Amino acid sequence: MMRQIEIDFDIHRLIQLERRGFDEPEYVALRRLLKLGPAVEEPKADRAMRPWSTELRMEYNGILHLGRIADGAWEVEGHREKSPSGAANAVARGRDGQEVNINGKSYWQVRRPGDTDWTAYADLKRK
């Protein structure tokens, strides 16, 4: 069960600095700061969007990248990341072969267990 609490600016800033990506919820960073370890259960909104064994695909610069969600992580081409952007940036390269910095939410498509069609990851958040 999630509860809301009031925090001051300094605590908010510490939590934001601890976050490993824009997609990481604040409570995950706070749990890490407090040395509590991962939560036993994700909030329902996250579970609905990223069930385990969800297939992933992203096309960037004409290259198709495939992966899956496993144990809460984005596994793509040998990389294991905690967010869509982390996964996208781990595998995407510019035309010159250099690393890029892209918002993974805009590129990934997902196919959840039981789905027949691919859905844009960004569209999942709107539903």
PDB file of C-alpha atoms in Angstrom, residues 12 15 23 33 35 43 53 72 98 100 105 107 113 115-116 125:
ATOM      1  CA  HIS A  12      13.149  15.851  -2.262  1.00  0.00           C
ATOM      2  CA  ILE A  15      15.646  11.527  -3.728  1.00  0.00           C
ATOM      3  CA  ASP A  23      11.436   6.398 -15.355  1.00  0.00           C
ATOM      4  CA  LEU A  33      18.734   5.705   0.310  1.00  0.00           C
ATOM      5  CA  LYS A  35      18.985   0.782   2.554  1.00  0.00           C
ATOM      6  CA  PRO A  43       2.727  -0.671  -7.401  1.00  0.00           C
ATOM      7  CA  SER A  53       8.037 -11.812 -19.955  1.00  0.00           C
ATOM      8  CA  GLY A  72      11.764  -6.295 -13.506  1.00  0.00           C
ATOM      9  CA  GLN A  98      28.460   7.036 -31.551  1.00  0.00           C
ATOM     10  CA  VAL A 100      23.094   8.589 -28.346  1.00  0.00           C
ATOM     11  CA  LYS A 105       9.559   5.808 -23.972  1.00  0.00           C
ATOM     12  CA  TYR A 107      10.864   4.334 -29.257  1.00  0.00           C
ATOM     13  CA  PRO A 113       1.739 -11.909 -22.467  1.00  0.00           C
ATOM     14  CA  ASP A 115      -1.285  -9.710 -26.622  1.00  0.00           C
ATOM     15  CA  THR A 116      -1.207 -10.442 -30.349  1.00  0.00           C
ATOM     16  CA  LYS A 125       0.895   5.171 -19.816  1.00  0.00           C
TER      17      LYS A 125
END
